[in-house]
Short mmCIF file of C-alpha atoms in Angstrom, two decimals:
data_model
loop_
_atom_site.label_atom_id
_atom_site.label_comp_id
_atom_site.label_asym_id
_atom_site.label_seq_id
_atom_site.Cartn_x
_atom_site.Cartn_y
_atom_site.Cartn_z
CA UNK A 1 18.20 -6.79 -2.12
CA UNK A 2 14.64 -6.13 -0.37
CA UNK A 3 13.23 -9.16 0.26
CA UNK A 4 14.00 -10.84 4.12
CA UNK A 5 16.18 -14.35 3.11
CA UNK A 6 14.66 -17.07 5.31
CA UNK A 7 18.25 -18.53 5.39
CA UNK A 8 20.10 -15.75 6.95
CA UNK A 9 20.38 -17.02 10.48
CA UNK A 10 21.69 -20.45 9.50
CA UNK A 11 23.91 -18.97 6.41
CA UNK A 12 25.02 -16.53 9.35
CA UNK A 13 26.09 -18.96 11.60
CA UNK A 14 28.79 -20.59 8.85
CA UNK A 15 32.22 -19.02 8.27
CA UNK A 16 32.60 -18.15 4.96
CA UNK A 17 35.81 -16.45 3.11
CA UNK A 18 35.79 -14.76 -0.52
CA UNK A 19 39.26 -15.63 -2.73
CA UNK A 20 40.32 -15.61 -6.30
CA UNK A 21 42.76 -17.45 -8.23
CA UNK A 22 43.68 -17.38 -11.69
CA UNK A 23 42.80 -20.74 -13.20
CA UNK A 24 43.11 -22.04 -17.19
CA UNK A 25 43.59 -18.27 -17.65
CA UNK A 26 40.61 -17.41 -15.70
CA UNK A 27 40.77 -14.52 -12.94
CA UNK A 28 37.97 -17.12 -10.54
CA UNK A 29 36.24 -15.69 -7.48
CA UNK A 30 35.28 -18.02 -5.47
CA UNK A 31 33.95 -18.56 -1.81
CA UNK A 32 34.65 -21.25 1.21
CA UNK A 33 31.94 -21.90 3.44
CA UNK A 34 32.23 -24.09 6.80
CA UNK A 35 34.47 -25.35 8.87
CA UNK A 36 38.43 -25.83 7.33
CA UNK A 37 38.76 -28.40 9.42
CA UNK A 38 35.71 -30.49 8.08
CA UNK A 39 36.14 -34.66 6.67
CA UNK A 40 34.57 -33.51 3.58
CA UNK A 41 34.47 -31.24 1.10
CA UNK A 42 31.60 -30.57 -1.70
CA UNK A 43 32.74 -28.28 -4.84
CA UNK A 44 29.89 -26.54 -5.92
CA UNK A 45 28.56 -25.21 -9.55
CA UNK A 46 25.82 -22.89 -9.85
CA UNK A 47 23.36 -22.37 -12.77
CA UNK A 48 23.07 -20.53 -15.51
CA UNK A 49 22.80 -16.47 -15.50
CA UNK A 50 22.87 -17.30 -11.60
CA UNK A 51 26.16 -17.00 -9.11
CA UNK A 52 27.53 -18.81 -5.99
CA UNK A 53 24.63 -16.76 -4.05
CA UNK A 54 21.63 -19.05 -5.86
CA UNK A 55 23.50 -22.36 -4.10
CA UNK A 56 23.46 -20.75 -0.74
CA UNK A 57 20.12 -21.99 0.98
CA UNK A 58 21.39 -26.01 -0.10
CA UNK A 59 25.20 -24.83 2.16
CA UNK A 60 23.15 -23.31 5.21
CA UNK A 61 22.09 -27.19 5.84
CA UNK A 62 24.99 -28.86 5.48
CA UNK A 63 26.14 -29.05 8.41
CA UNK A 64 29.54 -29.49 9.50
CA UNK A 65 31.04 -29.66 5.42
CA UNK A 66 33.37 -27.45 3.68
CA UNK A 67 31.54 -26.16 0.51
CA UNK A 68 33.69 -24.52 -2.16
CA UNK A 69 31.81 -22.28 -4.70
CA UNK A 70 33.23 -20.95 -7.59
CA UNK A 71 31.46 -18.12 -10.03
CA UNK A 72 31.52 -19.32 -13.48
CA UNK A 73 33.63 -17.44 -16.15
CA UNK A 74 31.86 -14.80 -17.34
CA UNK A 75 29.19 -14.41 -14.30
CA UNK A 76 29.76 -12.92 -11.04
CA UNK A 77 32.82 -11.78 -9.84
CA UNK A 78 34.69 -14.70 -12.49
CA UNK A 79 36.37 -13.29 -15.60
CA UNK A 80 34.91 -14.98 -18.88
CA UNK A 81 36.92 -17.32 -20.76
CA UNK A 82 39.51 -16.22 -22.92
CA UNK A 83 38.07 -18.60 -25.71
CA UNK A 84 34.89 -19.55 -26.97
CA UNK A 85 32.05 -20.31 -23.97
CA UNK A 86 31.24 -23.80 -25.12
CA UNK A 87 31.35 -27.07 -22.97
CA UNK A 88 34.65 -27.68 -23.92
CA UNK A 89 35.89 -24.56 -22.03
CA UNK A 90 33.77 -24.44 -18.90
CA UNK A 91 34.70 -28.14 -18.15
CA UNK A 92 38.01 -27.43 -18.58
CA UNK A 93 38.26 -24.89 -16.08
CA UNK A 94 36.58 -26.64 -13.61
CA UNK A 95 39.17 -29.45 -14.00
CA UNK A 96 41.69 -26.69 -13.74
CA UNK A 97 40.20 -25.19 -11.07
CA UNK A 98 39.45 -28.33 -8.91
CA UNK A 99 42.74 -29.34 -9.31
CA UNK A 100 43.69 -25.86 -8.27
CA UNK A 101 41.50 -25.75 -5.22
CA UNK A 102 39.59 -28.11 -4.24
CA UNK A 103 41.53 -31.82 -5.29
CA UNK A 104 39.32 -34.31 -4.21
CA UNK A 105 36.18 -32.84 -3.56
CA UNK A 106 32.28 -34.22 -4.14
CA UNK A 107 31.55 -32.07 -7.36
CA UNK A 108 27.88 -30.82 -7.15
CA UNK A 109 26.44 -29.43 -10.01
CA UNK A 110 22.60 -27.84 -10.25
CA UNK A 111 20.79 -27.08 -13.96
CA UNK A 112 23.49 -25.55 -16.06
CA UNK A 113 25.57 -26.73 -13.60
CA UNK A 114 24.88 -30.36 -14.14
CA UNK A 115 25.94 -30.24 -17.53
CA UNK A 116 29.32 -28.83 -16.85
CA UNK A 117 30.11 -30.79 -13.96
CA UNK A 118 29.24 -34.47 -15.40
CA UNK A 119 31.08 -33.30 -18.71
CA UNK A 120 34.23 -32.36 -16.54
CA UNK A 121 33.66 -35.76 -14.46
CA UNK A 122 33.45 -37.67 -17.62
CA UNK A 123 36.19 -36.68 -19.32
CA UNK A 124 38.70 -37.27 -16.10
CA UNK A 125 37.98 -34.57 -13.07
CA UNK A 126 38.62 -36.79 -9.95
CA UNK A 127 35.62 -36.93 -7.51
CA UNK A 128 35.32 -39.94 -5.52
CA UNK A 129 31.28 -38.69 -6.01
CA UNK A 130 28.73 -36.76 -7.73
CA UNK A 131 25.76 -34.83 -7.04
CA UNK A 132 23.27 -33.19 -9.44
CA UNK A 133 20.71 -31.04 -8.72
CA UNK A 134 17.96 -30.63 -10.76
CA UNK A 135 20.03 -32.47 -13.88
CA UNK A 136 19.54 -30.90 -17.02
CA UNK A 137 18.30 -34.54 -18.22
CA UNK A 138 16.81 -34.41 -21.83
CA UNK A 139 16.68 -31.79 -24.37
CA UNK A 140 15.92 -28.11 -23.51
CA UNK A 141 13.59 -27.81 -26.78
CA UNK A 142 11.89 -31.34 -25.40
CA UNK A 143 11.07 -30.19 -21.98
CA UNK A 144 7.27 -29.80 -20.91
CA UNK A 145 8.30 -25.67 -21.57
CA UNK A 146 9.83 -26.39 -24.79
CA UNK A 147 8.13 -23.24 -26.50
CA UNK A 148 9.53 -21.39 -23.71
CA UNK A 149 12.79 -22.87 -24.71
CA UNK A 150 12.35 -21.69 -28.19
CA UNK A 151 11.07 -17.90 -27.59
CA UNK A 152 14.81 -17.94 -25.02
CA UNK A 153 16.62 -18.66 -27.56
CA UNK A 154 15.24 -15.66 -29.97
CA UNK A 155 15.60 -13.47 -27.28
CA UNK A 156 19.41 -14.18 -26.50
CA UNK A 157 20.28 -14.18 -30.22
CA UNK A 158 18.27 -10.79 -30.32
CA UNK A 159 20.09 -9.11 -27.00
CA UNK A 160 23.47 -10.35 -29.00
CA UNK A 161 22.36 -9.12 -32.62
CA UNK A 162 21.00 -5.63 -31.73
CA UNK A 163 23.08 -2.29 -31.53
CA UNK A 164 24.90 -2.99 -28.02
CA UNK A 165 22.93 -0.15 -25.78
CA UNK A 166 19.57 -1.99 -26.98
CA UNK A 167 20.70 -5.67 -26.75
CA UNK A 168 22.25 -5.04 -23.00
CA UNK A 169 19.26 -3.23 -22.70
CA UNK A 170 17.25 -6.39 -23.45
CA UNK A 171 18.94 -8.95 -21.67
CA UNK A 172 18.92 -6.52 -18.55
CA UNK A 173 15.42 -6.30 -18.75
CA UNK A 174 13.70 -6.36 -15.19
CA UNK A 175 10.76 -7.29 -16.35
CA UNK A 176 12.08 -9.98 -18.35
CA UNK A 177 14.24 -11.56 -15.71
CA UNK A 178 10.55 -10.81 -13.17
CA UNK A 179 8.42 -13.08 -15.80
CA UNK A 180 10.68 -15.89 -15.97
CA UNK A 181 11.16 -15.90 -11.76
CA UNK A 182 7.49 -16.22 -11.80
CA UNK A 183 7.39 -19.27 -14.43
CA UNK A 184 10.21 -21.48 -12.17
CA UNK A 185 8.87 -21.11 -8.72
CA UNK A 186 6.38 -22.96 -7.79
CA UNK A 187 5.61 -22.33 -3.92
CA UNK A 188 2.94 -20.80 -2.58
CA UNK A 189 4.72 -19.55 0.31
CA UNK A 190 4.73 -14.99 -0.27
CA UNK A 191 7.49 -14.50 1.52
CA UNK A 192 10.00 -17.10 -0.38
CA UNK A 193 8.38 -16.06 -3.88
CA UNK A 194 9.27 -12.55 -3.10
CA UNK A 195 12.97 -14.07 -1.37
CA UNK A 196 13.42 -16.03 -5.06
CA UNK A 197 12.18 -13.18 -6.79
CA UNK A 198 14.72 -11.05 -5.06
CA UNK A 199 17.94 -12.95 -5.78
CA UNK A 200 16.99 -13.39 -9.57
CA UNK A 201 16.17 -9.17 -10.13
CA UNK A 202 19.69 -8.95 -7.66
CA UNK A 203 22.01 -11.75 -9.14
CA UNK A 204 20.58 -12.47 -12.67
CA UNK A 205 22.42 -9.47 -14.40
CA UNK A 206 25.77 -9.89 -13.34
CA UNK A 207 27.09 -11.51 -16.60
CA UNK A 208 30.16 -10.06 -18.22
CA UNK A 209 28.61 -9.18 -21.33
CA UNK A 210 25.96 -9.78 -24.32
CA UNK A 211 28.01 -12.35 -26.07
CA UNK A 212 29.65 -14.43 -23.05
CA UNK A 213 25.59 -14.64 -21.98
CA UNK A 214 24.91 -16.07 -25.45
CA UNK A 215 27.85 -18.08 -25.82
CA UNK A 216 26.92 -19.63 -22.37
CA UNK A 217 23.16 -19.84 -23.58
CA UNK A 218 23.75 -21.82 -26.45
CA UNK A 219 25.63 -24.30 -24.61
CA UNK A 220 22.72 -24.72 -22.03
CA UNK A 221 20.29 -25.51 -24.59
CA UNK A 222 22.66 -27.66 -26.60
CA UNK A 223 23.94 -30.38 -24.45
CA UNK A 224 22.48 -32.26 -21.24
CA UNK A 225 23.83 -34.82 -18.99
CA UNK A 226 23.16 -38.15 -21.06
CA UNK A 227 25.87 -37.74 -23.16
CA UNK A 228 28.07 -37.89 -20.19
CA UNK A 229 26.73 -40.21 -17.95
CA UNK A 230 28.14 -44.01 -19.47
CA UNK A 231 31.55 -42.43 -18.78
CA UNK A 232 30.84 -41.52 -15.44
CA UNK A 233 32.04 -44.20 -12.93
CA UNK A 234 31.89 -42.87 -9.80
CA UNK A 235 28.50 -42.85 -7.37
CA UNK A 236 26.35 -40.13 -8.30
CA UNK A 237 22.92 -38.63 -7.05
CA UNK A 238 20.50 -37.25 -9.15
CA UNK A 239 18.45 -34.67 -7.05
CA UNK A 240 14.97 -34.35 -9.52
CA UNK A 241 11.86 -31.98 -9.26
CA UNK A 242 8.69 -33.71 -9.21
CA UNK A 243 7.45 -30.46 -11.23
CA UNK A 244 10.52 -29.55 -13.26
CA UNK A 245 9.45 -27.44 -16.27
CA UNK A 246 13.13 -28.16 -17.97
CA UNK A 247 13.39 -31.84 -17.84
CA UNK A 248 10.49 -33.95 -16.71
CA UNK A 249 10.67 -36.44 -13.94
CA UNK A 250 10.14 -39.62 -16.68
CA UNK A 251 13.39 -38.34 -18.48
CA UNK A 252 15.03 -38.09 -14.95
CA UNK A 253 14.29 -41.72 -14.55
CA UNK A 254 15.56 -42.58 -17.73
CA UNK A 255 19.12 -40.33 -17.37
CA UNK A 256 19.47 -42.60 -14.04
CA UNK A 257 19.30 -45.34 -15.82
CA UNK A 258 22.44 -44.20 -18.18
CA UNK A 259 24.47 -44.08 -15.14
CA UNK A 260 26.61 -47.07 -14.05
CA UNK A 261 25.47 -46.36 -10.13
CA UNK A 262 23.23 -43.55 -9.28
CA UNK A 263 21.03 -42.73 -6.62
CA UNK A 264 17.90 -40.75 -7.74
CA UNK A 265 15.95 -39.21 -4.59
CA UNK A 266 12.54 -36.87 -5.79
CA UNK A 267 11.42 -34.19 -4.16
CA UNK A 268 7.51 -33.50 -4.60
CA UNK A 269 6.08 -30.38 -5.15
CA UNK A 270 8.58 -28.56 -6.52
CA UNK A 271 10.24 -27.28 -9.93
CA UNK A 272 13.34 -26.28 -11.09
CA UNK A 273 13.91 -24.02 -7.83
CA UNK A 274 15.05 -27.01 -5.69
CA UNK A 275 18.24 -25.06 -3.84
CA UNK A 276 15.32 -22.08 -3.27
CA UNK A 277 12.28 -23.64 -2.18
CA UNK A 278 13.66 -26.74 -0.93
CA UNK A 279 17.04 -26.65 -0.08
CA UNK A 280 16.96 -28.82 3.03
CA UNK A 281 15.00 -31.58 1.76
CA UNK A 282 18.46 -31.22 -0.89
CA UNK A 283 20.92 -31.25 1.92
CA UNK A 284 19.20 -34.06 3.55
CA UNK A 285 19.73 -35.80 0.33
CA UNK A 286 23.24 -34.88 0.03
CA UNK A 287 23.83 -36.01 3.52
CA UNK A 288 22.37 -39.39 3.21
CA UNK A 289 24.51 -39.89 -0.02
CA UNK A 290 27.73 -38.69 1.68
CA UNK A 291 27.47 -41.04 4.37
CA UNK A 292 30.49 -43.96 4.58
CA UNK A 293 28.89 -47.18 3.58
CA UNK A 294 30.10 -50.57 4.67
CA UNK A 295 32.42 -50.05 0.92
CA UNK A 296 33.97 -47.34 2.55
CA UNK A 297 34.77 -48.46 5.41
CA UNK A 298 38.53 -51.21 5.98
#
């Protein structure tokens, strides 16, 4: 890493502890941030291709809570699955690994993330609430990028279908991972393009291998969140982009609607970068949210 992180002091100023546990067969790094002591605690799912690192900037604001952030299988420091990458398996080890870890926690999911989490929610992980980030709301293929979408997908079924040295090769490509930094952010601010520049080229590469990164690919593009949100009972908060170039805010405003109770707060002038270029506007959010209402309290 090159570029100066604008989040350092405050990301500085929170404890944080590395651990690993073994999970639905999973070897699972994963890292505690903030006080042990603190009322509440968020779970936390990154994106995909990204690590705990991308959901950093969103922790350094919340104050005063206990974040727990996993690496999913087969990126980071986690171990892939010993199955197939598909919904099925990431959801259930996050259930496992909640359970595991982190019992009652606020599950927060962002992009890939989203889809994971409000599958695992839906189909029983306890969370008295949930919190999307930039929810992966309509079709990839339908999104305002969709031919984007579609030259992805020919280039992670080519990095899985050439001779191994040339598809690693591929999906390692600097270049590659430089051009499609350059499509999501959407500040104009130098020094956090070349900050969000600078955690893709450092963090987007550390995937297990070609076909866990396809595997994982093809599940991005072929589910969202409305199939799980009727079954989702609990409070949630839908965090959109007013520039999102993966689901558009009308389809955001639509998936809130498929939600028994949720909260949709949109930020303006941003993309699918919300936990980089606005990540305390997010926390403020996620604050507000996590605040005891008059429900809560006897």
């Amino acid at each position: 890493m090159s570029a100066e992180n604008p989040y350092a002091a405050r990301l500085a100023a929170i404890p944080a502890e590395r651990h690993e546990v073994v999970v639905a067969g999973v070897r699972t790094a994963y890292w505690v941030y903030g006080p042990a002591e603190a009322a509440m605690t968020i779970l936390a799912v990154h994106g995909f291709r990204g690590d705990h690192h991308g959901l950093e900037p969103v922790v350094a604001f919340l104050d005063g809570v206990r974040v727990v952030s996993p690496d999913l299988p087969g990126f980071g420091d986690t171990a892939p699955l010993p199955r197939k990458h598909d919904l099925d398996g990431y959801a259930t080890w996050l259930t496992a690994f909640a359970t595991e870890v982190a019992p009652g926690a606020v599950v927060l999911g962002h992009s890939f993330g989203s889809i994971v989490s409000s599958a695992a929610v839906a189909r029983g992980l306890a969370t008295p609430r949930l919190i999307l980030v930039n929810p992966i709301g309509a079709p990839a293929l339908g999104g305002p990028r969709g031919i984007l979408t579609r030259l992805a997908i020919f280039y992670y079924w080519a990095g899985a279908r050439l001779p191994k040295r040339l598809g690693d090769a591929l999906l390692r490509n600097g270049l590659i991972v430089r051009v499609t930094s350059i499509a999501m952010a959407k500040t104009k601010d130098r020094g956090l393009r070349s900050f969000i520049h600078d955690q893709h080229d450092t963090y987007f590469s550390r995937f297990a291998d070609r076909d866990t990164l396809h595997e994982a690919f093809v599940t991005s593009v072929s589910h969202d969140v409305r199939a799980a949100a009727a079954d989702i009972v609990v409070p949630t908060l839908l965090i959109a982009a007013e520039n999102d170039d993966i689901t558009p805010l009308s389809a955001q405003h639509e998936l809130q609607r498929m939600f028994r109770d949720a909260d949709l707060v949109v930020i303006p002038k941003v993309g699918h970068l919300i936990h980089y270029e606005t990540p305390r506007a997010a926390a403020i959010a996620i604050t507000r949210f996590l605040q005891p209402s008059d429900g809560d309290t006897p």
